[in-house]
Amino acid sequence: MKLLLAEDEALLAKNLSQQLSQQGFVVDCALDGEEALYLIEEHPYDLIILDLGLPKLPGLSVLQTMRSNQNPTPVIILTARNAWQDRVEGLKSGADDYVGKPFHFEELLARIQNVLKRTTPEAALDHSIQINGLTLNLESQRVVTDDGVEHPLTHTEFRLLRFLMSHPNKLLSKSDIMAKIVDQNYDRDSNVLEVYIRRLRKLIGKQRIETQRGQGYRFVAEES
C-alpha cells in the first residue's frame, strides 16, 4: 500500500519513512503543506499521515481542501498539538484518527492498520491472494508457486505482484503500476518496471504476466 507522510521535521520524516518501508509500505514524503497538497492531487494514496504544523500551508488547510475536493483518502493527523480542541477540529475536518507527539512507532503502525481495516474493502485485507495455483502471502511477503516452492520477495517485487494479482485479467498501464509500487523519487521513464517484471516471471512463470505492447501488463488468472 502507498502512503503519504507530510511532516516538516526532516529527521522524523526520514526515520518514519524507513520504518514504514520495512513494513512493506511505499512512502512518499512532503516537508510542507503545498508539496503535500500537490502530491495528493497527483498521486493515489491508500492513507495520508498529516502533520498540522506544516509550513507554507497548514495541515488542517490541506485536509479541508482534500475533503472539499471530495477526496476520501483516510487521514491520520500527526502533531505536537495534543490539546482536545485540536483533536476535535481535526476530526471535524475529516481526519480518521489522531496521534499526538511524542509517540512510539508501534502505536502509529497500529493506528494505520486500524484505519486501513475500516476503510479498505474486506477482500483486500485477506492474509493471502490465491490465483490459479499461485499463492501470495501478504504477511511474510513470499510467493508459493504451483509446484509448492516458496520464494521470498523484495519489497518492490512484493508490491508489484500484489498489485498485479489484485487486478486479475485487467490491463494495467505502466504509469498506474508505477504510481502504486514506487515513491515519487523514481524516474518513471526508466526501465525499472521491466526489470522487476522479468524477475517475477523467472519466479512464477513467464506466461502469468502478459505484456500488451505500448499499453501495459496483465496478470493472467486463467490457464489458456
Short mmCIF file of C-alpha atoms in Angstrom, two decimals:
data_model
loop_
_atom_site.label_atom_id
_atom_site.label_comp_id
_atom_site.label_asym_id
_atom_site.label_seq_id
_atom_site.Cartn_x
_atom_site.Cartn_y
_atom_site.Cartn_z
CA MET A 1 0.00 0.00 0.00
CA LYS A 2 1.12 3.55 -0.70
CA LEU A 3 1.27 6.24 1.99
CA LEU A 4 1.99 9.96 2.02
CA LEU A 5 3.88 11.26 5.05
CA ALA A 6 3.53 15.04 5.37
CA GLU A 7 5.95 16.02 8.14
CA ASP A 8 8.25 19.06 8.30
CA GLU A 9 10.74 17.57 10.78
CA ALA A 10 13.19 16.11 8.26
CA LEU A 11 14.84 13.60 10.62
CA LEU A 12 11.49 12.32 11.91
CA ALA A 13 10.18 12.05 8.36
CA LYS A 14 13.27 10.08 7.29
CA ASN A 15 13.06 7.69 10.23
CA LEU A 16 9.31 7.10 9.86
CA SER A 17 9.67 6.58 6.13
CA GLN A 18 12.34 3.92 6.69
CA GLN A 19 10.30 2.14 9.37
CA LEU A 20 7.14 2.17 7.27
CA SER A 21 9.04 0.90 4.22
CA GLN A 22 10.29 -2.01 6.32
CA GLN A 23 6.63 -2.85 6.98
CA GLY A 24 6.00 -3.14 3.23
CA PHE A 25 4.54 0.30 2.54
CA VAL A 26 5.54 2.60 -0.32
CA VAL A 27 6.12 6.03 1.26
CA ASP A 28 6.19 9.48 -0.32
CA CYS A 29 7.29 12.39 1.87
CA ALA A 30 6.30 16.06 1.84
CA LEU A 31 8.03 18.66 4.03
CA ASP A 32 5.42 21.40 3.67
CA GLY A 33 1.70 21.76 3.07
CA GLU A 34 1.92 22.97 -0.51
CA GLU A 35 4.03 19.97 -1.53
CA ALA A 36 1.65 17.66 0.32
CA LEU A 37 -1.40 19.04 -1.46
CA TYR A 38 0.37 18.78 -4.83
CA LEU A 39 1.28 15.13 -4.23
CA ILE A 40 -2.25 14.34 -3.05
CA GLU A 41 -3.68 15.78 -6.25
CA GLU A 42 -1.13 14.00 -8.45
CA HIS A 43 -0.88 10.52 -6.90
CA PRO A 44 -3.27 7.93 -5.50
CA TYR A 45 -2.62 7.07 -1.84
CA ASP A 46 -4.13 4.47 0.46
CA LEU A 47 -3.55 6.63 3.54
CA ILE A 48 -2.07 10.02 4.47
CA ILE A 49 -0.19 10.87 7.67
CA LEU A 50 -0.55 14.61 8.08
CA ASP A 51 1.17 17.00 10.49
CA LEU A 52 -0.98 20.00 11.42
CA GLY A 53 2.00 22.34 11.85
CA LEU A 54 3.28 22.27 8.28
CA PRO A 55 4.96 25.37 6.79
CA LYS A 56 3.56 27.20 3.74
CA LEU A 57 0.13 25.63 4.16
CA PRO A 58 -1.16 24.29 7.50
CA GLY A 59 -2.07 20.65 7.66
CA LEU A 60 -5.65 21.48 8.60
CA SER A 61 -5.99 23.52 5.39
CA VAL A 62 -4.61 20.58 3.39
CA LEU A 63 -7.18 18.29 4.99
CA GLN A 64 -10.06 20.71 4.43
CA THR A 65 -9.07 21.19 0.79
CA MET A 66 -8.93 17.43 0.29
CA ARG A 67 -12.39 16.92 1.69
CA SER A 68 -13.87 19.87 -0.22
CA ASN A 69 -12.49 18.23 -3.38
CA GLN A 70 -14.29 15.00 -2.42
CA ASN A 71 -11.02 13.16 -1.80
CA PRO A 72 -11.93 10.28 0.58
CA THR A 73 -8.36 9.08 1.28
CA PRO A 74 -8.10 8.26 5.00
CA VAL A 75 -6.00 10.69 7.05
CA ILE A 76 -4.19 10.28 10.36
CA ILE A 77 -3.21 13.58 11.96
CA LEU A 78 0.27 13.51 13.49
CA THR A 79 1.12 16.59 15.54
CA ALA A 80 2.52 18.07 18.72
CA ARG A 81 -0.75 19.96 19.17
CA ASN A 82 -2.32 17.47 21.53
CA ALA A 83 -5.00 19.64 23.14
CA TRP A 84 -8.50 18.21 22.91
CA GLN A 85 -9.65 21.24 20.88
CA ASP A 86 -7.10 20.44 18.17
CA ARG A 87 -8.20 16.81 18.08
CA VAL A 88 -11.83 17.80 17.74
CA GLU A 89 -11.07 20.35 15.00
CA GLY A 90 -9.06 17.79 13.05
CA LEU A 91 -11.71 15.10 13.35
CA LYS A 92 -14.48 17.53 12.39
CA SER A 93 -12.49 18.47 9.29
CA GLY A 94 -12.45 14.86 8.16
CA ALA A 95 -9.47 13.15 9.82
CA ASP A 96 -9.87 9.45 10.57
CA ASP A 97 -7.57 9.33 13.59
CA TYR A 98 -5.22 11.47 15.65
CA VAL A 99 -1.75 10.71 17.09
CA GLY A 100 -0.01 13.18 19.37
CA LYS A 101 3.75 13.65 19.60
CA PRO A 102 5.82 12.16 21.12
CA PHE A 103 4.71 8.67 20.17
CA HIS A 104 6.02 5.15 19.70
CA PHE A 105 6.20 3.83 16.15
CA GLU A 106 4.27 0.72 17.21
CA GLU A 107 1.33 2.92 18.21
CA LEU A 108 1.33 4.74 14.87
CA LEU A 109 1.57 1.44 12.99
CA ALA A 110 -1.37 0.02 14.97
CA ARG A 111 -3.46 3.09 14.18
CA ILE A 112 -2.55 2.86 10.48
CA GLN A 113 -3.64 -0.77 10.43
CA ASN A 114 -6.89 0.02 12.25
CA VAL A 115 -7.76 2.86 9.87
CA LEU A 116 -6.99 0.71 6.84
CA LYS A 117 -9.20 -2.06 8.22
CA ARG A 118 -12.09 0.40 8.46
CA THR A 119 -11.58 1.97 5.06
CA THR A 120 -10.24 -0.87 2.87
CA PRO A 121 -12.57 -3.41 1.23
CA GLU A 122 -12.61 -6.62 3.27
CA ALA A 123 -11.24 -8.72 0.41
CA ALA A 124 -8.11 -6.61 0.31
CA LEU A 125 -7.35 -7.46 3.95
CA ASP A 126 -7.04 -11.22 3.48
CA HIS A 127 -3.71 -12.73 4.52
CA SER A 128 -3.07 -14.17 1.07
CA ILE A 129 -4.08 -13.95 -2.58
CA GLN A 130 -4.56 -17.25 -4.39
CA ILE A 131 -4.98 -17.43 -8.15
CA ASN A 132 -4.59 -20.45 -10.41
CA GLY A 133 -2.18 -22.36 -8.15
CA LEU A 134 -0.18 -19.28 -7.13
CA THR A 135 -0.32 -18.05 -3.53
CA LEU A 136 0.99 -14.67 -2.39
CA ASN A 137 1.34 -14.47 1.40
CA LEU A 138 0.71 -10.85 2.38
CA GLU A 139 2.25 -11.21 5.83
CA SER A 140 5.52 -13.00 5.01
CA GLN A 141 5.83 -11.33 1.57
CA ARG A 142 6.56 -14.70 -0.04
CA VAL A 143 5.02 -16.35 -3.08
CA VAL A 144 4.31 -20.08 -3.35
CA THR A 145 4.25 -21.45 -6.88
CA ASP A 146 2.06 -24.34 -8.02
CA ASP A 147 4.93 -26.80 -7.50
CA GLY A 148 4.91 -25.94 -3.78
CA VAL A 149 8.17 -23.98 -3.80
CA GLU A 150 8.17 -20.82 -1.63
CA HIS A 151 10.10 -17.79 -2.86
CA PRO A 152 10.96 -14.72 -0.75
CA LEU A 153 10.32 -11.39 -2.48
CA THR A 154 11.95 -7.99 -2.16
CA HIS A 155 9.67 -5.16 -1.04
CA THR A 156 9.27 -3.90 -4.60
CA GLU A 157 8.73 -7.37 -6.07
CA PHE A 158 6.06 -7.99 -3.43
CA ARG A 159 4.27 -4.70 -4.07
CA LEU A 160 4.31 -5.29 -7.81
CA LEU A 161 3.00 -8.85 -7.62
CA ARG A 162 0.33 -7.87 -5.07
CA PHE A 163 -0.89 -5.07 -7.33
CA LEU A 164 -0.98 -7.32 -10.39
CA MET A 165 -2.72 -10.18 -8.57
CA SER A 166 -5.24 -7.77 -7.03
CA HIS A 167 -6.40 -6.93 -10.57
CA PRO A 168 -6.54 -10.31 -12.33
CA ASN A 169 -7.01 -10.23 -16.12
CA LYS A 170 -7.10 -6.41 -16.06
CA LEU A 171 -4.79 -4.44 -18.32
CA LEU A 172 -2.74 -2.09 -16.13
CA SER A 173 -0.75 0.75 -17.64
CA LYS A 174 2.88 1.33 -16.71
CA SER A 175 2.00 4.68 -15.13
CA ASP A 176 -0.74 3.14 -12.98
CA ILE A 177 1.60 0.39 -11.79
CA MET A 178 4.49 2.76 -11.07
CA ALA A 179 2.21 5.10 -9.13
CA LYS A 180 1.39 2.25 -6.76
CA ILE A 181 4.71 0.50 -6.28
CA VAL A 182 7.39 3.21 -6.13
CA ASP A 183 7.80 6.57 -4.42
CA GLN A 184 7.95 9.97 -6.10
CA ASN A 185 11.74 9.93 -6.37
CA TYR A 186 11.85 7.23 -9.05
CA ASP A 187 12.36 8.17 -12.68
CA ARG A 188 9.15 6.83 -14.20
CA ASP A 189 10.70 6.88 -17.68
CA SER A 190 13.37 4.37 -16.67
CA ASN A 191 13.14 0.63 -17.29
CA VAL A 192 12.88 -0.25 -13.58
CA LEU A 193 9.40 -1.75 -14.07
CA GLU A 194 10.59 -4.00 -16.88
CA VAL A 195 13.43 -5.23 -14.64
CA TYR A 196 11.01 -6.25 -11.88
CA ILE A 197 8.59 -7.84 -14.35
CA ARG A 198 11.46 -10.01 -15.65
CA ARG A 199 12.38 -11.01 -12.08
CA LEU A 200 8.81 -12.04 -11.28
CA ARG A 201 8.46 -14.02 -14.49
CA LYS A 202 11.54 -16.07 -13.55
CA LEU A 203 9.89 -16.91 -10.21
CA ILE A 204 6.27 -17.55 -11.18
CA GLY A 205 6.42 -18.31 -14.91
CA LYS A 206 6.54 -16.07 -17.95
CA GLN A 207 3.00 -16.98 -19.01
CA ARG A 208 1.45 -15.47 -15.86
CA ILE A 209 2.30 -11.84 -16.72
CA GLU A 210 1.23 -10.83 -20.20
CA THR A 211 2.69 -7.80 -21.99
CA GLN A 212 0.43 -5.61 -24.09
CA ARG A 213 2.99 -3.67 -26.12
CA GLY A 214 2.60 0.07 -25.68
CA GLN A 215 -0.26 -0.41 -23.22
CA GLY A 216 0.90 -2.23 -20.10
CA TYR A 217 0.72 -5.58 -18.34
CA ARG A 218 -1.95 -8.09 -17.39
CA PHE A 219 -1.83 -10.80 -14.73
CA VAL A 220 -3.32 -13.88 -16.37
CA ALA A 221 -5.70 -15.55 -13.91
CA GLU A 222 -6.87 -18.40 -16.08
CA GLU A 223 -4.96 -21.07 -17.97
CA SER A 224 -5.27 -20.84 -21.73
#
